Amino acid sequence: MGLLEQCEELFKTSNLYEVLGVCKEAPDSEIRRGYYKVSLQVHPDRAPNDELATTKFQVLGKAYAVLADKDQRAVYDEQGIVDEDSDTLDQDRNWEEHWRRLFPKITLQDILDFEKQYKGSDEEVEDLKRLYLQHEGDMDLIMESALCCTYEDEPRVKDILQKAIDDEEVPAYKAFTHESAKKKNNRKRKAKKESKEAEEMQKEMGLNSEDSLVAMIKQRQKSKENGFNSLISDLEAKYCKKPAAGKKGKKK
C-alpha cells in the first residue's frame, strides 16, 4: 500500500497537507510545526492504547518527509503523486530516531506541558474548526482527530464548534446539528471502555494520580529491576529511550 493510500486509511484523507493540518501554501516552518502537533497526538508514548499508533507515527513521518523535501513537494503539488522508491520513504528508516533528531529536546513532560498550554487556546479553536470542515461535522472523526482531547472534552469541543456555527464561521452540517442519540451513546461507550483500560493500566503500575504519564515511565524503569515484563514496559523500552550515540534503534 502506497503512502497516499495509507494516509486515507489511517487519517481519513489522502491529502498530505490535511494530514499535517496545514494549507498547501504553508511555509516550511509551518509544515514542521504541523508535523510536531500531529505527532504528539499519534506518538506511541502519548497514545499507548491505540494499537495503530506506531503505524500512524511512521506514516506521518513519511508525509512530513515528502513535504519537507523541496523537489518532492513540487512533484506532489503538480501531479498529486509521491515517489515511493525515494530514499526519503525508505521502508527501513527508523522514524522514531528521525523524530528525535528533529525535536531533540522534546520529552514526555514537554508533551504534557504542551497539552496544558494548547487546550483552550486560539490555536485549538482554529484546529477544531478545520477538523469540523474536513469531516463535515462528524463528531466521531473530529474527536478521533482532535489533538489532546478525550471524551471529557467533548462538551467543550461542541461548544467551540457551535459558537463557530452561530458566528457563521463554519456551515451547520447536519451530521453535527442532528447527530443521533445512538451515535453519541456508542462514542460514550467506546470512551468508557478506553478509560477503564487506562485505569487498569495505572492500577497495574500502582499509581493513583490522574496526570501520571511521566510517573508511569519512571515507575516502569524501576519495575525492570524486579523482572517486570508487560506490554507497558515493552512500550517504554521501544519508544521512551533515546538511542545511544552512534547506534541505530532496533527495527521491528
PDB file of C-alpha atoms in Angstrom:
ATOM      1  CA  MET A   1       0.000   0.000   0.000  1.00  0.00           C
ATOM      2  CA  GLY A   2       1.356   3.390  -1.020  1.00  0.00           C
ATOM      3  CA  LEU A   3       1.749   6.420   1.218  1.00  0.00           C
ATOM      4  CA  LEU A   4      -1.374   8.210  -0.020  1.00  0.00           C
ATOM      5  CA  GLU A   5      -3.476   5.075   0.458  1.00  0.00           C
ATOM      6  CA  GLN A   6      -2.092   4.665   3.980  1.00  0.00           C
ATOM      7  CA  CYS A   7      -2.960   8.272   4.784  1.00  0.00           C
ATOM      8  CA  GLU A   8      -6.508   7.724   3.586  1.00  0.00           C
ATOM      9  CA  GLU A   9      -6.858   4.592   5.686  1.00  0.00           C
ATOM     10  CA  LEU A  10      -5.316   5.988   8.884  1.00  0.00           C
ATOM     11  CA  PHE A  11      -6.105   9.720   8.728  1.00  0.00           C
ATOM     12  CA  LYS A  12      -9.265   9.698   6.560  1.00  0.00           C
ATOM     13  CA  THR A  13      -7.603  11.837   3.888  1.00  0.00           C
ATOM     14  CA  SER A  14      -5.012  11.243   1.182  1.00  0.00           C
ATOM     15  CA  ASN A  15      -4.072  14.944   1.152  1.00  0.00           C
ATOM     16  CA  LEU A  16      -0.654  15.230   2.813  1.00  0.00           C
ATOM     17  CA  TYR A  17      -1.301  18.833   3.812  1.00  0.00           C
ATOM     18  CA  GLU A  18      -4.530  17.848   5.560  1.00  0.00           C
ATOM     19  CA  VAL A  19      -2.724  15.027   7.342  1.00  0.00           C
ATOM     20  CA  LEU A  20      -0.355  17.620   8.836  1.00  0.00           C
ATOM     21  CA  GLY A  21      -3.154  20.123   9.391  1.00  0.00           C
ATOM     22  CA  VAL A  22      -1.681  22.862   7.196  1.00  0.00           C
ATOM     23  CA  CYS A  23      -2.645  24.594   3.963  1.00  0.00           C
ATOM     24  CA  LYS A  24      -0.969  23.973   0.621  1.00  0.00           C
ATOM     25  CA  GLU A  25       0.719  27.385   0.726  1.00  0.00           C
ATOM     26  CA  ALA A  26       2.255  26.762   4.160  1.00  0.00           C
ATOM     27  CA  PRO A  27       5.952  27.667   4.524  1.00  0.00           C
ATOM     28  CA  ASP A  28       8.458  25.073   5.677  1.00  0.00           C
ATOM     29  CA  SER A  29       8.303  26.309   9.276  1.00  0.00           C
ATOM     30  CA  GLU A  30       4.530  25.858   9.426  1.00  0.00           C
ATOM     31  CA  ILE A  31       4.755  22.367   7.924  1.00  0.00           C
ATOM     32  CA  ARG A  32       7.322  21.444  10.568  1.00  0.00           C
ATOM     33  CA  ARG A  33       5.054  22.888  13.248  1.00  0.00           C
ATOM     34  CA  GLY A  34       2.105  20.930  11.868  1.00  0.00           C
ATOM     35  CA  TYR A  35       4.128  17.733  11.932  1.00  0.00           C
ATOM     36  CA  TYR A  36       5.079  18.352  15.540  1.00  0.00           C
ATOM     37  CA  LYS A  37       1.497  18.974  16.611  1.00  0.00           C
ATOM     38  CA  VAL A  38       0.035  15.901  14.951  1.00  0.00           C
ATOM     39  CA  SER A  39       2.966  13.739  16.056  1.00  0.00           C
ATOM     40  CA  LEU A  40       2.082  14.493  19.671  1.00  0.00           C
ATOM     41  CA  GLN A  41      -1.339  13.031  19.019  1.00  0.00           C
ATOM     42  CA  VAL A  42      -0.154   9.769  17.458  1.00  0.00           C
ATOM     43  CA  HIS A  43       3.215   9.315  19.169  1.00  0.00           C
ATOM     44  CA  PRO A  44       3.151   5.879  20.840  1.00  0.00           C
ATOM     45  CA  ASP A  45       4.170   7.490  24.157  1.00  0.00           C
ATOM     46  CA  ARG A  46       1.021   9.621  24.083  1.00  0.00           C
ATOM     47  CA  ALA A  47      -1.395   7.017  22.714  1.00  0.00           C
ATOM     48  CA  PRO A  48      -0.426   3.713  24.362  1.00  0.00           C
ATOM     49  CA  ASN A  49      -3.960   2.331  23.957  1.00  0.00           C
ATOM     50  CA  ASP A  50      -4.040   2.925  20.205  1.00  0.00           C
ATOM     51  CA  GLU A  51      -2.794  -0.241  18.536  1.00  0.00           C
ATOM     52  CA  LEU A  52      -2.278   1.709  15.298  1.00  0.00           C
ATOM     53  CA  ALA A  53      -0.249   4.488  16.928  1.00  0.00           C
ATOM     54  CA  THR A  54       3.108   3.178  15.724  1.00  0.00           C
ATOM     55  CA  THR A  55       1.866   2.805  12.148  1.00  0.00           C
ATOM     56  CA  LYS A  56       0.274   6.263  12.211  1.00  0.00           C
ATOM     57  CA  PHE A  57       3.501   7.725  13.561  1.00  0.00           C
ATOM     58  CA  GLN A  58       5.517   6.142  10.765  1.00  0.00           C
ATOM     59  CA  VAL A  59       3.106   7.247   8.028  1.00  0.00           C
ATOM     60  CA  LEU A  60       3.012  10.753   9.488  1.00  0.00           C
ATOM     61  CA  GLY A  61       6.812  10.871   9.315  1.00  0.00           C
ATOM     62  CA  LYS A  62       6.702   9.907   5.653  1.00  0.00           C
ATOM     63  CA  ALA A  63       4.098  12.584   4.884  1.00  0.00           C
ATOM     64  CA  TYR A  64       6.291  15.202   6.505  1.00  0.00           C
ATOM     65  CA  ALA A  65       9.392  13.901   4.729  1.00  0.00           C
ATOM     66  CA  VAL A  66       7.723  14.406   1.328  1.00  0.00           C
ATOM     67  CA  LEU A  67       6.557  17.943   2.082  1.00  0.00           C
ATOM     68  CA  ALA A  68       9.867  18.893   3.719  1.00  0.00           C
ATOM     69  CA  ASP A  69      11.761  17.986   0.547  1.00  0.00           C
ATOM     70  CA  LYS A  70      11.594  20.846  -1.970  1.00  0.00           C
ATOM     71  CA  ASP A  71      11.720  18.653  -5.084  1.00  0.00           C
ATOM     72  CA  GLN A  72       9.286  16.012  -3.825  1.00  0.00           C
ATOM     73  CA  ARG A  73       6.869  18.656  -2.642  1.00  0.00           C
ATOM     74  CA  ALA A  74       6.921  20.280  -6.083  1.00  0.00           C
ATOM     75  CA  VAL A  75       6.117  16.955  -7.769  1.00  0.00           C
ATOM     76  CA  TYR A  76       3.329  16.254  -5.278  1.00  0.00           C
ATOM     77  CA  ASP A  77       1.838  19.735  -5.764  1.00  0.00           C
ATOM     78  CA  GLU A  78       1.909  19.454  -9.550  1.00  0.00           C
ATOM     79  CA  GLN A  79       0.983  15.807 -10.063  1.00  0.00           C
ATOM     80  CA  GLY A  80      -0.516  14.626  -6.778  1.00  0.00           C
ATOM     81  CA  ILE A  81       1.898  11.687  -6.536  1.00  0.00           C
ATOM     82  CA  VAL A  82       4.863  10.695  -4.389  1.00  0.00           C
ATOM     83  CA  ASP A  83       7.992   8.753  -5.298  1.00  0.00           C
ATOM     84  CA  GLU A  84       7.571   5.582  -3.258  1.00  0.00           C
ATOM     85  CA  ASP A  85      11.098   4.437  -4.177  1.00  0.00           C
ATOM     86  CA  SER A  86      12.880   7.538  -2.912  1.00  0.00           C
ATOM     87  CA  ASP A  87      15.397   7.345  -0.076  1.00  0.00           C
ATOM     88  CA  THR A  88      13.117   9.690   1.872  1.00  0.00           C
ATOM     89  CA  LEU A  89      10.480   6.961   2.124  1.00  0.00           C
ATOM     90  CA  ASP A  90      12.910   4.144   2.860  1.00  0.00           C
ATOM     91  CA  GLN A  91      10.854   1.366   4.456  1.00  0.00           C
ATOM     92  CA  ASP A  92      13.704   0.564   6.862  1.00  0.00           C
ATOM     93  CA  ARG A  93      14.074   4.116   8.124  1.00  0.00           C
ATOM     94  CA  ASN A  94      13.773   4.499  11.895  1.00  0.00           C
ATOM     95  CA  TRP A  95      11.097   7.189  12.194  1.00  0.00           C
ATOM     96  CA  GLU A  96      11.469   7.416  15.961  1.00  0.00           C
ATOM     97  CA  GLU A  97      15.139   8.387  15.565  1.00  0.00           C
ATOM     98  CA  HIS A  98      14.212  10.777  12.762  1.00  0.00           C
ATOM     99  CA  TRP A  99      11.673  12.457  15.057  1.00  0.00           C
ATOM    100  CA  ARG A 100      14.198  12.691  17.885  1.00  0.00           C
ATOM    101  CA  ARG A 101      16.673  14.392  15.569  1.00  0.00           C
ATOM    102  CA  LEU A 102      14.082  16.940  14.509  1.00  0.00           C
ATOM    103  CA  PHE A 103      12.861  17.587  18.045  1.00  0.00           C
ATOM    104  CA  PRO A 104      15.784  16.514  20.269  1.00  0.00           C
ATOM    105  CA  LYS A 105      14.642  18.403  23.347  1.00  0.00           C
ATOM    106  CA  ILE A 106      11.116  17.001  23.440  1.00  0.00           C
ATOM    107  CA  THR A 107      10.336  14.848  26.490  1.00  0.00           C
ATOM    108  CA  LEU A 108       7.157  13.341  27.873  1.00  0.00           C
ATOM    109  CA  GLN A 109       6.921  16.303  30.228  1.00  0.00           C
ATOM    110  CA  ASP A 110       7.124  18.615  27.203  1.00  0.00           C
ATOM    111  CA  ILE A 111       4.139  16.799  25.730  1.00  0.00           C
ATOM    112  CA  LEU A 112       2.147  17.263  28.928  1.00  0.00           C
ATOM    113  CA  ASP A 113       3.130  20.938  29.142  1.00  0.00           C
ATOM    114  CA  PHE A 114       2.129  21.471  25.523  1.00  0.00           C
ATOM    115  CA  GLU A 115      -1.264  19.912  26.214  1.00  0.00           C
ATOM    116  CA  LYS A 116      -1.925  22.274  29.109  1.00  0.00           C
ATOM    117  CA  GLN A 117      -0.961  25.284  27.023  1.00  0.00           C
ATOM    118  CA  TYR A 118      -2.850  24.122  23.931  1.00  0.00           C
ATOM    119  CA  LYS A 119      -6.234  23.419  25.485  1.00  0.00           C
ATOM    120  CA  GLY A 120      -8.454  26.485  25.318  1.00  0.00           C
ATOM    121  CA  SER A 121      -6.065  28.404  23.074  1.00  0.00           C
ATOM    122  CA  ASP A 122      -6.922  30.208  19.819  1.00  0.00           C
ATOM    123  CA  GLU A 123      -4.785  27.609  18.072  1.00  0.00           C
ATOM    124  CA  GLU A 124      -7.006  24.803  19.348  1.00  0.00           C
ATOM    125  CA  VAL A 125     -10.126  26.651  18.191  1.00  0.00           C
ATOM    126  CA  GLU A 126      -8.725  27.023  14.684  1.00  0.00           C
ATOM    127  CA  ASP A 127      -7.686  23.363  14.602  1.00  0.00           C
ATOM    128  CA  LEU A 128     -11.161  22.242  15.687  1.00  0.00           C
ATOM    129  CA  LYS A 129     -12.827  24.369  13.026  1.00  0.00           C
ATOM    130  CA  ARG A 130     -10.512  22.843  10.427  1.00  0.00           C
ATOM    131  CA  LEU A 131     -11.374  19.321  11.576  1.00  0.00           C
ATOM    132  CA  TYR A 132     -15.071  20.199  11.591  1.00  0.00           C
ATOM    133  CA  LEU A 133     -14.844  21.269   7.946  1.00  0.00           C
ATOM    134  CA  GLN A 134     -12.635  18.346   6.965  1.00  0.00           C
ATOM    135  CA  HIS A 135     -15.006  15.753   8.469  1.00  0.00           C
ATOM    136  CA  GLU A 136     -18.193  17.690   7.660  1.00  0.00           C
ATOM    137  CA  GLY A 137     -19.348  17.782  11.266  1.00  0.00           C
ATOM    138  CA  ASP A 138     -18.873  14.077  12.087  1.00  0.00           C
ATOM    139  CA  MET A 139     -18.106  14.124  15.818  1.00  0.00           C
ATOM    140  CA  ASP A 140     -16.704  10.586  15.787  1.00  0.00           C
ATOM    141  CA  LEU A 141     -13.980  11.615  13.348  1.00  0.00           C
ATOM    142  CA  ILE A 142     -13.492  15.036  14.940  1.00  0.00           C
ATOM    143  CA  MET A 143     -12.906  13.552  18.401  1.00  0.00           C
ATOM    144  CA  GLU A 144     -10.608  10.868  16.983  1.00  0.00           C
ATOM    145  CA  SER A 145      -8.523  13.525  15.226  1.00  0.00           C
ATOM    146  CA  ALA A 146      -8.610  16.368  17.771  1.00  0.00           C
ATOM    147  CA  LEU A 147      -5.293  16.980  19.477  1.00  0.00           C
ATOM    148  CA  CYS A 148      -5.118  16.471  23.263  1.00  0.00           C
ATOM    149  CA  CYS A 149      -8.824  15.591  23.520  1.00  0.00           C
ATOM    150  CA  THR A 150     -10.611  12.881  25.483  1.00  0.00           C
ATOM    151  CA  TYR A 151     -14.305  12.153  25.820  1.00  0.00           C
ATOM    152  CA  GLU A 152     -14.422  14.521  28.793  1.00  0.00           C
ATOM    153  CA  ASP A 153     -13.513  17.348  26.405  1.00  0.00           C
ATOM    154  CA  GLU A 154     -16.461  16.654  24.112  1.00  0.00           C
ATOM    155  CA  PRO A 155     -18.889  19.178  25.672  1.00  0.00           C
ATOM    156  CA  ARG A 156     -16.183  21.840  25.411  1.00  0.00           C
ATOM    157  CA  VAL A 157     -15.428  20.897  21.807  1.00  0.00           C
ATOM    158  CA  LYS A 158     -19.117  21.027  20.912  1.00  0.00           C
ATOM    159  CA  ASP A 159     -19.463  24.471  22.492  1.00  0.00           C
ATOM    160  CA  ILE A 160     -16.498  25.754  20.462  1.00  0.00           C
ATOM    161  CA  LEU A 161     -17.934  24.393  17.224  1.00  0.00           C
ATOM    162  CA  GLN A 162     -21.465  25.584  17.965  1.00  0.00           C
ATOM    163  CA  LYS A 163     -20.133  29.088  18.560  1.00  0.00           C
ATOM    164  CA  ALA A 164     -18.315  28.917  15.229  1.00  0.00           C
ATOM    165  CA  ILE A 165     -21.605  27.923  13.568  1.00  0.00           C
ATOM    166  CA  ASP A 166     -23.524  30.701  15.328  1.00  0.00           C
ATOM    167  CA  ASP A 167     -20.881  33.215  14.232  1.00  0.00           C
ATOM    168  CA  GLU A 168     -21.168  31.855  10.652  1.00  0.00           C
ATOM    169  CA  GLU A 169     -17.504  30.909  10.576  1.00  0.00           C
ATOM    170  CA  VAL A 170     -18.400  27.361   9.507  1.00  0.00           C
ATOM    171  CA  PRO A 171     -21.538  25.863   7.931  1.00  0.00           C
ATOM    172  CA  ALA A 172     -24.123  23.995  10.011  1.00  0.00           C
ATOM    173  CA  TYR A 173     -23.535  20.411   8.916  1.00  0.00           C
ATOM    174  CA  LYS A 174     -26.476  18.131   9.659  1.00  0.00           C
ATOM    175  CA  ALA A 175     -24.112  15.431  10.942  1.00  0.00           C
ATOM    176  CA  PHE A 176     -23.258  17.808  13.794  1.00  0.00           C
ATOM    177  CA  THR A 177     -26.541  19.621  14.433  1.00  0.00           C
ATOM    178  CA  HIS A 178     -28.707  16.493  14.197  1.00  0.00           C
ATOM    179  CA  GLU A 179     -26.434  13.761  15.495  1.00  0.00           C
ATOM    180  CA  SER A 180     -28.408  10.729  16.649  1.00  0.00           C
ATOM    181  CA  ALA A 181     -28.529   9.677  20.291  1.00  0.00           C
ATOM    182  CA  LYS A 182     -27.342   6.204  19.255  1.00  0.00           C
ATOM    183  CA  LYS A 183     -24.171   7.631  17.703  1.00  0.00           C
ATOM    184  CA  LYS A 184     -23.460   9.712  20.810  1.00  0.00           C
ATOM    185  CA  ASN A 185     -24.002   6.712  23.105  1.00  0.00           C
ATOM    186  CA  ASN A 186     -21.723   4.494  21.011  1.00  0.00           C
ATOM    187  CA  ARG A 187     -18.968   7.092  21.289  1.00  0.00           C
ATOM    188  CA  LYS A 188     -19.554   7.313  25.039  1.00  0.00           C
ATOM    189  CA  ARG A 189     -19.358   3.539  25.486  1.00  0.00           C
ATOM    190  CA  LYS A 190     -16.135   3.379  23.498  1.00  0.00           C
ATOM    191  CA  ALA A 191     -14.630   6.181  25.587  1.00  0.00           C
ATOM    192  CA  LYS A 192     -15.619   4.489  28.845  1.00  0.00           C
ATOM    193  CA  LYS A 193     -14.031   1.258  27.697  1.00  0.00           C
ATOM    194  CA  GLU A 194     -10.774   3.039  26.840  1.00  0.00           C
ATOM    195  CA  SER A 195     -10.890   4.911  30.150  1.00  0.00           C
ATOM    196  CA  LYS A 196     -11.323   1.651  32.057  1.00  0.00           C
ATOM    197  CA  GLU A 197      -8.351   0.144  30.260  1.00  0.00           C
ATOM    198  CA  ALA A 198      -6.266   3.192  31.180  1.00  0.00           C
ATOM    199  CA  GLU A 199      -7.331   2.919  34.829  1.00  0.00           C
ATOM    200  CA  GLU A 200      -6.401  -0.752  34.904  1.00  0.00           C
ATOM    201  CA  MET A 201      -3.030   0.166  33.443  1.00  0.00           C
ATOM    202  CA  GLN A 202      -2.493   2.725  36.220  1.00  0.00           C
ATOM    203  CA  LYS A 203      -3.550   0.221  38.905  1.00  0.00           C
ATOM    204  CA  GLU A 204      -1.105  -2.292  37.477  1.00  0.00           C
ATOM    205  CA  MET A 205       1.594   0.330  37.925  1.00  0.00           C
ATOM    206  CA  GLY A 206       0.403   1.182  41.445  1.00  0.00           C
ATOM    207  CA  LEU A 207      -0.313   4.836  40.569  1.00  0.00           C
ATOM    208  CA  ASN A 208      -3.196   6.996  41.734  1.00  0.00           C
ATOM    209  CA  SER A 209      -2.526  10.347  40.056  1.00  0.00           C
ATOM    210  CA  GLU A 210      -4.736  11.137  37.063  1.00  0.00           C
ATOM    211  CA  ASP A 211      -1.899  13.048  35.404  1.00  0.00           C
ATOM    212  CA  SER A 212       0.654  10.283  35.796  1.00  0.00           C
ATOM    213  CA  LEU A 213       2.214   9.717  32.388  1.00  0.00           C
ATOM    214  CA  VAL A 214       5.674  10.813  33.457  1.00  0.00           C
ATOM    215  CA  ALA A 215       5.391   8.959  36.758  1.00  0.00           C
ATOM    216  CA  MET A 216       4.371   5.822  34.895  1.00  0.00           C
ATOM    217  CA  ILE A 217       7.532   5.942  32.817  1.00  0.00           C
ATOM    218  CA  LYS A 218       9.683   6.358  35.922  1.00  0.00           C
ATOM    219  CA  GLN A 219       7.843   3.538  37.663  1.00  0.00           C
ATOM    220  CA  ARG A 220       8.322   1.244  34.675  1.00  0.00           C
ATOM    221  CA  GLN A 221      12.060   1.914  34.750  1.00  0.00           C
ATOM    222  CA  LYS A 222      12.185   0.861  38.409  1.00  0.00           C
ATOM    223  CA  SER A 223       9.986  -2.158  37.760  1.00  0.00           C
ATOM    224  CA  LYS A 224      12.516  -3.604  35.353  1.00  0.00           C
ATOM    225  CA  GLU A 225      14.851  -4.208  38.279  1.00  0.00           C
ATOM    226  CA  ASN A 226      12.270  -6.603  39.711  1.00  0.00           C
ATOM    227  CA  GLY A 227      11.788  -8.503  36.490  1.00  0.00           C
ATOM    228  CA  PHE A 228       8.630  -6.621  35.496  1.00  0.00           C
ATOM    229  CA  ASN A 229       7.770  -7.614  31.933  1.00  0.00           C
ATOM    230  CA  SER A 230       4.495  -6.391  30.472  1.00  0.00           C
ATOM    231  CA  LEU A 231       3.154  -4.605  27.442  1.00  0.00           C
ATOM    232  CA  ILE A 232       3.698  -1.293  29.204  1.00  0.00           C
ATOM    233  CA  SER A 233       7.373  -1.910  29.898  1.00  0.00           C
ATOM    234  CA  ASP A 234       7.829  -3.094  26.329  1.00  0.00           C
ATOM    235  CA  LEU A 235       6.392   0.188  25.100  1.00  0.00           C
ATOM    236  CA  GLU A 236       8.748   2.104  27.358  1.00  0.00           C
ATOM    237  CA  ALA A 237      11.751   0.163  26.102  1.00  0.00           C
ATOM    238  CA  LYS A 238      10.833   0.765  22.468  1.00  0.00           C
ATOM    239  CA  TYR A 239       9.673   4.347  22.449  1.00  0.00           C
ATOM    240  CA  CYS A 240      10.765   6.268  25.517  1.00  0.00           C
ATOM    241  CA  LYS A 241      14.510   5.823  25.388  1.00  0.00           C
ATOM    242  CA  LYS A 242      16.702   7.964  23.196  1.00  0.00           C
ATOM    243  CA  PRO A 243      19.002   5.825  21.017  1.00  0.00           C
ATOM    244  CA  ALA A 244      22.578   5.571  22.209  1.00  0.00           C
ATOM    245  CA  ALA A 245      25.031   7.812  20.352  1.00  0.00           C
ATOM    246  CA  GLY A 246      26.344   6.228  17.186  1.00  0.00           C
ATOM    247  CA  LYS A 247      23.819   3.400  17.263  1.00  0.00           C
ATOM    248  CA  LYS A 248      20.581   2.892  15.439  1.00  0.00           C
ATOM    249  CA  GLY A 249      17.422   1.764  17.119  1.00  0.00           C
ATOM    250  CA  LYS A 250      16.294  -1.760  16.510  1.00  0.00           C
ATOM    251  CA  LYS A 251      13.985  -2.337  13.608  1.00  0.00           C
ATOM    252  CA  LYS A 252      10.746  -4.026  14.296  1.00  0.00           C
TER     253      LYS A 252
END
